[in-house]
Short mmCIF file of C-alpha atoms and ligand atoms in Angstrom, two decimals:
data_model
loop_
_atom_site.label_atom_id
_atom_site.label_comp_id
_atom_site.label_asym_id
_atom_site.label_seq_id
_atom_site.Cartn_x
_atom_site.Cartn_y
_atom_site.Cartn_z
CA UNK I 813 34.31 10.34 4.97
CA UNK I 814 34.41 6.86 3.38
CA UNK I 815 36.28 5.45 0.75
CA UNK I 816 35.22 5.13 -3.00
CA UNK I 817 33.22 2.13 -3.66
CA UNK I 818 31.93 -0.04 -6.60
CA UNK I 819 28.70 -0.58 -6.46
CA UNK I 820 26.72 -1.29 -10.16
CA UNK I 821 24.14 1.16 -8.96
CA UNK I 822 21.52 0.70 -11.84
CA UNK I 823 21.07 -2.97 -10.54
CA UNK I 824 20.68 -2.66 -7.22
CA UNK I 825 18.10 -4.74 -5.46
CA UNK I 826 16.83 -4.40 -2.10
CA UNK I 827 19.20 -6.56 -0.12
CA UNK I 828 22.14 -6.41 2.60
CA UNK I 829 24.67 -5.02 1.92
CA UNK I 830 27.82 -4.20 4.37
CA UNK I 831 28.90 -0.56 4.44
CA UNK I 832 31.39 1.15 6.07
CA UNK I 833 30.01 2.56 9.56
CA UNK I 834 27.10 2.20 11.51
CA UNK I 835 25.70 3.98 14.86
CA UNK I 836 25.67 2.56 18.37
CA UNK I 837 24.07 3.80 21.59
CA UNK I 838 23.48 1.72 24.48
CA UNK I 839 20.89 2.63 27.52
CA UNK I 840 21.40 1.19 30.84
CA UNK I 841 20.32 2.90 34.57
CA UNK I 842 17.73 4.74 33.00
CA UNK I 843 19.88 6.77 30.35
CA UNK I 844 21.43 6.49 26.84
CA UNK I 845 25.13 7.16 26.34
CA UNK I 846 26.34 9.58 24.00
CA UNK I 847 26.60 6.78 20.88
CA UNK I 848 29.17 6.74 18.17
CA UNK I 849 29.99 5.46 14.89
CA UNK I 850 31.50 1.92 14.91
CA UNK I 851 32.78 -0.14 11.76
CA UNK I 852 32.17 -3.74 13.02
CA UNK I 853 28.55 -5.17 11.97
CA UNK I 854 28.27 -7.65 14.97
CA UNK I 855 26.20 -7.03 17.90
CA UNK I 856 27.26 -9.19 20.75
CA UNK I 857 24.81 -9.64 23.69
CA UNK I 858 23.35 -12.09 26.15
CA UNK I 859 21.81 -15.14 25.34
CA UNK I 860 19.57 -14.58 27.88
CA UNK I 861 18.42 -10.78 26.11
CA UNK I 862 14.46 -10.40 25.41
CA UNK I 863 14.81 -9.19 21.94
CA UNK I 864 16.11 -12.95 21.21
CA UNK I 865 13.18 -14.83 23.20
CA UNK I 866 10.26 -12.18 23.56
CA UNK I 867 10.77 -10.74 20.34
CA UNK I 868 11.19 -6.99 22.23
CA UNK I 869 12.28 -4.79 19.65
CA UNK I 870 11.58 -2.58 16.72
CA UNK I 871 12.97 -0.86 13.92
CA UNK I 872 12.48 1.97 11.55
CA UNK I 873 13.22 2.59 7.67
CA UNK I 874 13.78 5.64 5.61
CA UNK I 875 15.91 6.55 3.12
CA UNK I 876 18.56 9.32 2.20
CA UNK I 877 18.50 10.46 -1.21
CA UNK I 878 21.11 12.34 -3.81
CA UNK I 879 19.77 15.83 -5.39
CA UNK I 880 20.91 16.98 -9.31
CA UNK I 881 22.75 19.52 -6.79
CA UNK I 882 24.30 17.06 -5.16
CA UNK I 883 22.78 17.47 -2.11
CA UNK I 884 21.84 14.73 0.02
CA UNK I 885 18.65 14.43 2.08
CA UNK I 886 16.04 12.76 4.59
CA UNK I 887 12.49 12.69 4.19
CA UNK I 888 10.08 13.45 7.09
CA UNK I 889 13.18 11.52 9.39
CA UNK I 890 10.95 13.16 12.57
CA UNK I 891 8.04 11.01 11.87
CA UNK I 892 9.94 7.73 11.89
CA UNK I 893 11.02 9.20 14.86
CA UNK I 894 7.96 9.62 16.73
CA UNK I 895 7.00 6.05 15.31
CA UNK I 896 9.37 4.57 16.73
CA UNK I 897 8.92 5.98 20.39
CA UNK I 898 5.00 4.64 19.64
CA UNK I 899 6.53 1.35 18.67
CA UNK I 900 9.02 1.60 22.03
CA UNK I 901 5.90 2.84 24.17
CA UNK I 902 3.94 -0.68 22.70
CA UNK I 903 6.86 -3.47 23.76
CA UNK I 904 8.14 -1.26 27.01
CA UNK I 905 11.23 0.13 26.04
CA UNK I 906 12.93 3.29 26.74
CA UNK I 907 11.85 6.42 24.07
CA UNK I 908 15.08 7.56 21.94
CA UNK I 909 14.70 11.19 21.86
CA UNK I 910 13.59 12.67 18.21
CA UNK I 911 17.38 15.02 18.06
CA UNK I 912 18.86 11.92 18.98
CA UNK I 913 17.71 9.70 16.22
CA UNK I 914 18.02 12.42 13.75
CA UNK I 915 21.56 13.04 14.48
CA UNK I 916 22.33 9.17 14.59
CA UNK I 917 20.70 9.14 11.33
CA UNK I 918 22.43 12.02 9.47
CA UNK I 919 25.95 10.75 11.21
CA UNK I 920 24.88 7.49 9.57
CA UNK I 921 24.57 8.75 5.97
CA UNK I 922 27.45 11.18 6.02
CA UNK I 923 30.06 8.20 7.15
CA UNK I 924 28.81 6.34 4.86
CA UNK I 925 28.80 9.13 1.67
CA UNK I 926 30.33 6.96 -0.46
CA UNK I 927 27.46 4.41 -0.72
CA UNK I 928 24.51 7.14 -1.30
CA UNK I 929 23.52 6.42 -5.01
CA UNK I 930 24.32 8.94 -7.59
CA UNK I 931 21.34 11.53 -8.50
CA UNK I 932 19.24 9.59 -11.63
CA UNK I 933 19.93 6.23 -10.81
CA UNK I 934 16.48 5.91 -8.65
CA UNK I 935 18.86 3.96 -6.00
CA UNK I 936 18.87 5.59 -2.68
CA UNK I 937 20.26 4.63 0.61
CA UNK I 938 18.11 3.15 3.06
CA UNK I 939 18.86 3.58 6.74
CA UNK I 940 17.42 0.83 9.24
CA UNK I 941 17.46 2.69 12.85
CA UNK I 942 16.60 -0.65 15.35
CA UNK I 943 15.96 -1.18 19.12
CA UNK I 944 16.48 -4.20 20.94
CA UNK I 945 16.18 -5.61 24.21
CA UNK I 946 19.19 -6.91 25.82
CA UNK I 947 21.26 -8.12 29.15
CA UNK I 948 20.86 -11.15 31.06
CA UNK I 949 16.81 -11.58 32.10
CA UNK I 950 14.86 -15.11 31.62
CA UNK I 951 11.00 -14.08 32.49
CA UNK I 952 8.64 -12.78 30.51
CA UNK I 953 9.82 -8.65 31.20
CA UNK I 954 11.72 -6.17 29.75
CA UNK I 955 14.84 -6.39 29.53
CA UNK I 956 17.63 -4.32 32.10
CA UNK I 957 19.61 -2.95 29.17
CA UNK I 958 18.51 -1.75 25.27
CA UNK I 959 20.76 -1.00 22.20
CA UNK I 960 19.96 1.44 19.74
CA UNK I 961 21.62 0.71 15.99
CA UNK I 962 21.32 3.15 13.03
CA UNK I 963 22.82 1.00 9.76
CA UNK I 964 22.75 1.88 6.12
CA UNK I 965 22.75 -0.01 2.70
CA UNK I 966 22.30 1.44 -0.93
CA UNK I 967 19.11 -0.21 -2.58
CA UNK I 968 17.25 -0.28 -5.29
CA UNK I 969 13.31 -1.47 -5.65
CA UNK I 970 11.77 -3.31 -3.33
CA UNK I 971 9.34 -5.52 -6.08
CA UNK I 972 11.19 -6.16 -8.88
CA UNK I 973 10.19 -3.79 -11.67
CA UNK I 974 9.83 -0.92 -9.94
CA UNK I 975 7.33 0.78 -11.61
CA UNK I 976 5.80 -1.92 -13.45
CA UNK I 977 3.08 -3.29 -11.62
CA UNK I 978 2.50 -6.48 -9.97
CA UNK I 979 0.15 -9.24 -8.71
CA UNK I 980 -1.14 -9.75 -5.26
CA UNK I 981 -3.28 -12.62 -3.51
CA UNK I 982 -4.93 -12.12 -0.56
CA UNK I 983 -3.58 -14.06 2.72
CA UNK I 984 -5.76 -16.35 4.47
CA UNK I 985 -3.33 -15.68 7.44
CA UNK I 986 -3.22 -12.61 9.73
CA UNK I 987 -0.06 -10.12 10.42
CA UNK I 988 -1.49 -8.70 13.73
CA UNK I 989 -4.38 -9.19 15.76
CA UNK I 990 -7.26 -6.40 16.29
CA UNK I 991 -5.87 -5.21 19.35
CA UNK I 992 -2.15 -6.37 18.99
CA UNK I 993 0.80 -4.48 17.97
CA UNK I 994 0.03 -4.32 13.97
CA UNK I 995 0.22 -0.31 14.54
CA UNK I 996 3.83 -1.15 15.89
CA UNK I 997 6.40 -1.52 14.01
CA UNK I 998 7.65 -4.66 15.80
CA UNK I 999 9.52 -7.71 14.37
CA UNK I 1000 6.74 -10.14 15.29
CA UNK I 1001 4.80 -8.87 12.53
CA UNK I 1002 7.05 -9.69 10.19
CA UNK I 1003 7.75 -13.03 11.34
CA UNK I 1004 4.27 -13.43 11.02
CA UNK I 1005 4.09 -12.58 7.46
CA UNK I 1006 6.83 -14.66 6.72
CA UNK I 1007 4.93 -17.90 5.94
CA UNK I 1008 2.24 -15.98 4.30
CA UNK I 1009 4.58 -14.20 1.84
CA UNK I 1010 6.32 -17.79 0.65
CA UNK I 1011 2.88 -19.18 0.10
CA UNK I 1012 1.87 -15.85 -2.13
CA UNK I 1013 5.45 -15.92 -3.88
CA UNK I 1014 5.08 -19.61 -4.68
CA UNK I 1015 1.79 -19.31 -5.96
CA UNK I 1016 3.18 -16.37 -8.60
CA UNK I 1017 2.15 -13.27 -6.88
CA UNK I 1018 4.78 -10.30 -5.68
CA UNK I 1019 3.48 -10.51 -2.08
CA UNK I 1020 0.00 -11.32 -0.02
CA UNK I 1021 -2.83 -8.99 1.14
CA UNK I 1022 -3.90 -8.80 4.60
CA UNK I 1023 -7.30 -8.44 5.60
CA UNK I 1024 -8.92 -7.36 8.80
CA UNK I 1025 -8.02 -10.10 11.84
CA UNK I 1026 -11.26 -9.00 13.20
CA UNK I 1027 -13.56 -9.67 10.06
CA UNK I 1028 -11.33 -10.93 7.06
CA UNK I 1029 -13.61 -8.90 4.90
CA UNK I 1030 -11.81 -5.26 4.49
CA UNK I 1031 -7.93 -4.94 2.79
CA UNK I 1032 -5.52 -3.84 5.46
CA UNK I 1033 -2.03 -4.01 4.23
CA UNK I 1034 -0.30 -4.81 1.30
CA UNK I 1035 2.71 -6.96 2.89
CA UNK I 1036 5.14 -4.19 3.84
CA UNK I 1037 3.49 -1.79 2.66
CA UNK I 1038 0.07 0.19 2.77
CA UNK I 1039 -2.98 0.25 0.30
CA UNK I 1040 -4.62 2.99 -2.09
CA UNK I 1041 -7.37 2.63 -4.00
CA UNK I 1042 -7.76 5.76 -6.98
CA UNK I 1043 -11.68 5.21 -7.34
CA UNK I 1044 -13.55 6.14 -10.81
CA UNK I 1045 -14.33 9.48 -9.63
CA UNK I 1046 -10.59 10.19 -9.06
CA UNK I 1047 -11.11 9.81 -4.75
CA UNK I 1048 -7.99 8.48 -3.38
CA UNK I 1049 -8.65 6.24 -1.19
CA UNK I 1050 -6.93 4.01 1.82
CA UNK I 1051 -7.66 1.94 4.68
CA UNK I 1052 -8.39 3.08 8.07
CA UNK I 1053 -7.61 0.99 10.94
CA UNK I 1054 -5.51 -0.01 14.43
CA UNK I 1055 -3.88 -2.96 13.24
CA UNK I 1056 -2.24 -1.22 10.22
CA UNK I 1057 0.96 -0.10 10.35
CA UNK I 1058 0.97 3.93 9.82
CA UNK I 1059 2.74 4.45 6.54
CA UNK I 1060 4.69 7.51 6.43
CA UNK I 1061 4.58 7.50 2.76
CA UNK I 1062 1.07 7.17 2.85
CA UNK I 1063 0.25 10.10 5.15
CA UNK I 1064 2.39 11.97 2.87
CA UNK I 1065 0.73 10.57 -0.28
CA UNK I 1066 -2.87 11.99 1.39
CA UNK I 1067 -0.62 15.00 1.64
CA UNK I 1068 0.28 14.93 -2.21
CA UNK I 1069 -2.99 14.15 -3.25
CA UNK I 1070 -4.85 16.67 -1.59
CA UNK I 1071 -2.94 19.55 -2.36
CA UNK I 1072 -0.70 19.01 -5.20
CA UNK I 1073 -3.17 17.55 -7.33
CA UNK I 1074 -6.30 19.08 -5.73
CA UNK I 1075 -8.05 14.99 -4.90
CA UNK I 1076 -9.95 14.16 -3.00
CA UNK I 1077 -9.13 11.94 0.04
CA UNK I 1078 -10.39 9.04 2.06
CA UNK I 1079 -9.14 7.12 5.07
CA UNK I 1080 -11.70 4.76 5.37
CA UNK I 1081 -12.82 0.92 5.45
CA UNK I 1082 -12.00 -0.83 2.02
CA UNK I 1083 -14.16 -4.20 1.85
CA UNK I 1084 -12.25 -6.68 -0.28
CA UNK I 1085 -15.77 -7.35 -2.03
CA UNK I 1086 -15.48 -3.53 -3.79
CA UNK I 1087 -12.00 -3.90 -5.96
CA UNK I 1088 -14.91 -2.53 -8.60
CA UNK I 1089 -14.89 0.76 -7.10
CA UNK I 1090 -11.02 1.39 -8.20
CA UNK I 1091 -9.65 1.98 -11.90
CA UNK I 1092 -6.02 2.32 -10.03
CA UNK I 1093 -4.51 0.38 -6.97
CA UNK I 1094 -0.93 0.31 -5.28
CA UNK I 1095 1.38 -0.29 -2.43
CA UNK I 1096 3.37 2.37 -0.87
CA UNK I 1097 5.92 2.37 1.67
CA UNK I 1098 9.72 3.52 2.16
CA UNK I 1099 10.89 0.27 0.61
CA UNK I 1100 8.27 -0.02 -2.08
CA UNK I 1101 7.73 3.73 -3.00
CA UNK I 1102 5.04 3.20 -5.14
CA UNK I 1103 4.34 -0.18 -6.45
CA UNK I 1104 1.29 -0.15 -8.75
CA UNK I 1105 -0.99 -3.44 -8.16
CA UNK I 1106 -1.51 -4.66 -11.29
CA UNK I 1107 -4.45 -7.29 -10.08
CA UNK I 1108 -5.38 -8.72 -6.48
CA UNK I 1109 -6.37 -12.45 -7.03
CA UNK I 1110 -9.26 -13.03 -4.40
CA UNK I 1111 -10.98 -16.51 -4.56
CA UNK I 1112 -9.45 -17.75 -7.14
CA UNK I 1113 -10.23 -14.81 -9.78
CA UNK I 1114 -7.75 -12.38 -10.60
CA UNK I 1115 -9.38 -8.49 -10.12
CA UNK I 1116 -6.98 -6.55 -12.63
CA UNK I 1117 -7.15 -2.44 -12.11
CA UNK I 1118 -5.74 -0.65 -14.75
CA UNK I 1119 -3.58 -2.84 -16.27
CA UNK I 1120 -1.43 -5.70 -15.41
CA UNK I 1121 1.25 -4.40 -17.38
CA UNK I 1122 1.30 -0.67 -17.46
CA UNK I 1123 0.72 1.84 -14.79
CA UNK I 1124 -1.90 3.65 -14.54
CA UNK I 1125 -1.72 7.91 -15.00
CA UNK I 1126 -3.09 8.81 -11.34
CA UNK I 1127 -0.75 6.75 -9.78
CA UNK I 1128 2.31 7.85 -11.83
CA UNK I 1129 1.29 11.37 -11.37
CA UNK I 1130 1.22 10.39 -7.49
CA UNK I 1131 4.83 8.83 -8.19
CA UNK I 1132 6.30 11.58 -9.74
CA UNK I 1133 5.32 13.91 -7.45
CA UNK I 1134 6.20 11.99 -4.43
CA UNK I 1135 9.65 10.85 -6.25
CA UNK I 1136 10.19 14.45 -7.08
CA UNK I 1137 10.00 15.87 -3.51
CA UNK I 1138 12.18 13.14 -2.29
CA UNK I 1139 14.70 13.99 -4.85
CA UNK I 1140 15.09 17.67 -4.44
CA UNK I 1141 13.02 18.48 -7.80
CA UNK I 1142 9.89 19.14 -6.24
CA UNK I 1143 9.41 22.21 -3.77
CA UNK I 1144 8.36 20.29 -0.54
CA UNK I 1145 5.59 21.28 1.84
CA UNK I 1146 7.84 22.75 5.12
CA UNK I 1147 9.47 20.26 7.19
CA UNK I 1148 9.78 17.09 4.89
CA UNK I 1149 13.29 17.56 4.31
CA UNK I 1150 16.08 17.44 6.65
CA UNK I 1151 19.23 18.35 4.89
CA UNK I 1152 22.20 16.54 5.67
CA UNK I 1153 25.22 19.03 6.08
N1 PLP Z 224 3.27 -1.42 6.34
C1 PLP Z 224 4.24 -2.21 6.81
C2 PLP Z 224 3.86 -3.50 7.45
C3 PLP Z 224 5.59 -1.82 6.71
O1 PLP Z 224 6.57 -2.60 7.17
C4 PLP Z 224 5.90 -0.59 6.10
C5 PLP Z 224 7.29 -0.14 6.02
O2 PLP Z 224 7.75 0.63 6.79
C6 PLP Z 224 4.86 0.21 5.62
C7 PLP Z 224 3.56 -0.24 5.75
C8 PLP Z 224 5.15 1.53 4.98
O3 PLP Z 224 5.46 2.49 5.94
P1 PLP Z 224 6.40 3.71 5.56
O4 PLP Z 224 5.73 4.41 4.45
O5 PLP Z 224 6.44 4.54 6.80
O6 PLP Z 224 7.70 3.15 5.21
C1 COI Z 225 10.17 -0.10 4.86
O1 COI Z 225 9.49 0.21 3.88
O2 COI Z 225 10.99 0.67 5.38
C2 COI Z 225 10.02 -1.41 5.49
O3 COI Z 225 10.36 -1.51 6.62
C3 COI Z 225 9.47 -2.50 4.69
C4 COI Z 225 10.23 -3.80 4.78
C5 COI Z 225 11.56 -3.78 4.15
C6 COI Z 225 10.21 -4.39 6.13
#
């Protein structure tokens, strides 16, 4: 158990901060060994490892979150499992098992029980599981030895405001290629969005749009996070293709939509050149939740959905729904939570 903390947990952003314990597990010779909690946050490995020069790595992020019963639980924790062996499959390194990953992560949150925000404050704490490649190795292969890390920090929204929505532009530059590792969750992505996200910030807007890389003419993510479109006729709909990122939250959202509030839903191609077709856009993702898009500037005119101020009543039912599940107040469909004992 940790010690008390004080955190001002109505203010939190989404940033780093250092908590008390975080997992370990190292593989070398073809196996991982048994892992355990440490309390220093320095890694220290080769110079020569491949995560540093040939970006091989990837990480994971979902959250634990604080019930009125004061219990505390995952969401879906097996899925960022599995997406992480898909990411580990796409750079060539070794699978974690699923128990393995679970376990790290609930040994994670319960060491660090102190820093789980209190039930009502909307904070939660977000748990970054990470792979990287490591040991002494200059060409262009994986590396001989990989680490494993679980670490946790209490946040609060992702884009300022929460649940007021905000302004996009779409990015004239790519995240991932058509047949690259934009389905991976991979840190070259995100040094690839880097530049792109200044450039949006600068210019005003929360974040940039990605198109297709193929044919720049269909939205594909929404920086970190995915797209949905809520179309006149109440259709919710989101992009469909293999350079996106597979959103847990939006697979669950599909979920939500479907049969909690009886929608229809679409995983298909969204040309940029029919914003028209929706009276309600957002992002969604672990770190974002739900951020409504209040209007996607696309050359040089500003499309505004519902409102640029207010959000807009599908969405918000979609929120509280979602919200609710994570949070113990909505019965979840079997499997979504992992309770952490
Ligand atoms: N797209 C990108 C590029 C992301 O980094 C994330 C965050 O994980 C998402 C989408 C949302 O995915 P998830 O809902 O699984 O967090
Ligand atoms: C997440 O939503 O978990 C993300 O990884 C998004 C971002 C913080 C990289």
């Amino acid at each position: 158990m940790s010690k008390s903390v004080n955190i001002d947990w109505n203010n939190l952003a989404f940033s780093y901060i250092k908590t008390e314990f975080r997992y370990v597990s190292r593989w070398k010779d073809g196996k991982w060994d048994d892992g355990s909690l440490i309390e220093d946050n320095k890694l220290s490995i080769s110079e020569a490892s491949t995560a540093l020069h040939y970006g091989q790595q990837c990480f994971e992020g979902l959250k634990a979150y604080r019930t009125k019963e004061e219990k505390i639980q995952l969401f879906r924790p097996d899925q960022n499992a599995k997406r992480m062996n898909d990411s580990c499959k796409r750079v060539l390194m070794p699978e974690i098992p699923e128990e393995k990953f679970i376990d790290a992560c609930i040994q994670v949150v319960k060491a660090n029980e102190a820093y789980i925000p209190p039930h009502g404050t909307g904070a939660t704490l977000y748990l970054r599981p990470f792979m990287i490649g490591v040991g002494d190795n200059l060409g262009v292969k994986p590396a001989p030895e990989f680490i494993f890390c679980v670490f946790c920090v209490p946040v609060g929204p992702y884009f300022k405001g929460g649940m007021t929505p905000v302004n996009f532009t779409i990015a004239d530059y790519d995240r991932a290629s058509p047949w690259g590792t934009g389905a991976s969750k991979v840190g070259g992505n995100y040094a690839g969005s880097l530049l792109a996200h200044e450039e949006a910030v600068k210019k005003g807007f929360a974040d940039c749009i990605y198109l297709d890389p193929a044919t720049h003419t269909k939205i594909e993510e929404v920086g970190a996070a995915n797209f949905f479109g809520i179309t006149k006729n109440d259709k919710f709909i989101t992009p469909k293709s293999p350079s996106i990122l597979p959103s847990i939250t939006k697979y669950s959202l599909m979920h939500i939509a479907k049969e909690y509030l009886e929608m229809e839903v679409e995983e298909i191609d969204v040309p940029v050149e029919n914003l028209d077709e929706f009276k309600e856009a957002g992002a969604c993702g672990t770190a974002a939740v739900i951020t409504p898009i209040g209007g996607i500037d696309y050359k040089d005119n500003l499309h505004v959905f519902y409102s640029e101020t207010e959000v807009g009543p599908v969405t918000k039912k979609l929120y509280n729904t979602l919200y609710g599940i994570q949070f113990g107040d909505v019965k979840a469909p079997e499997g979504w939570i992992v309770e952490v004992k």
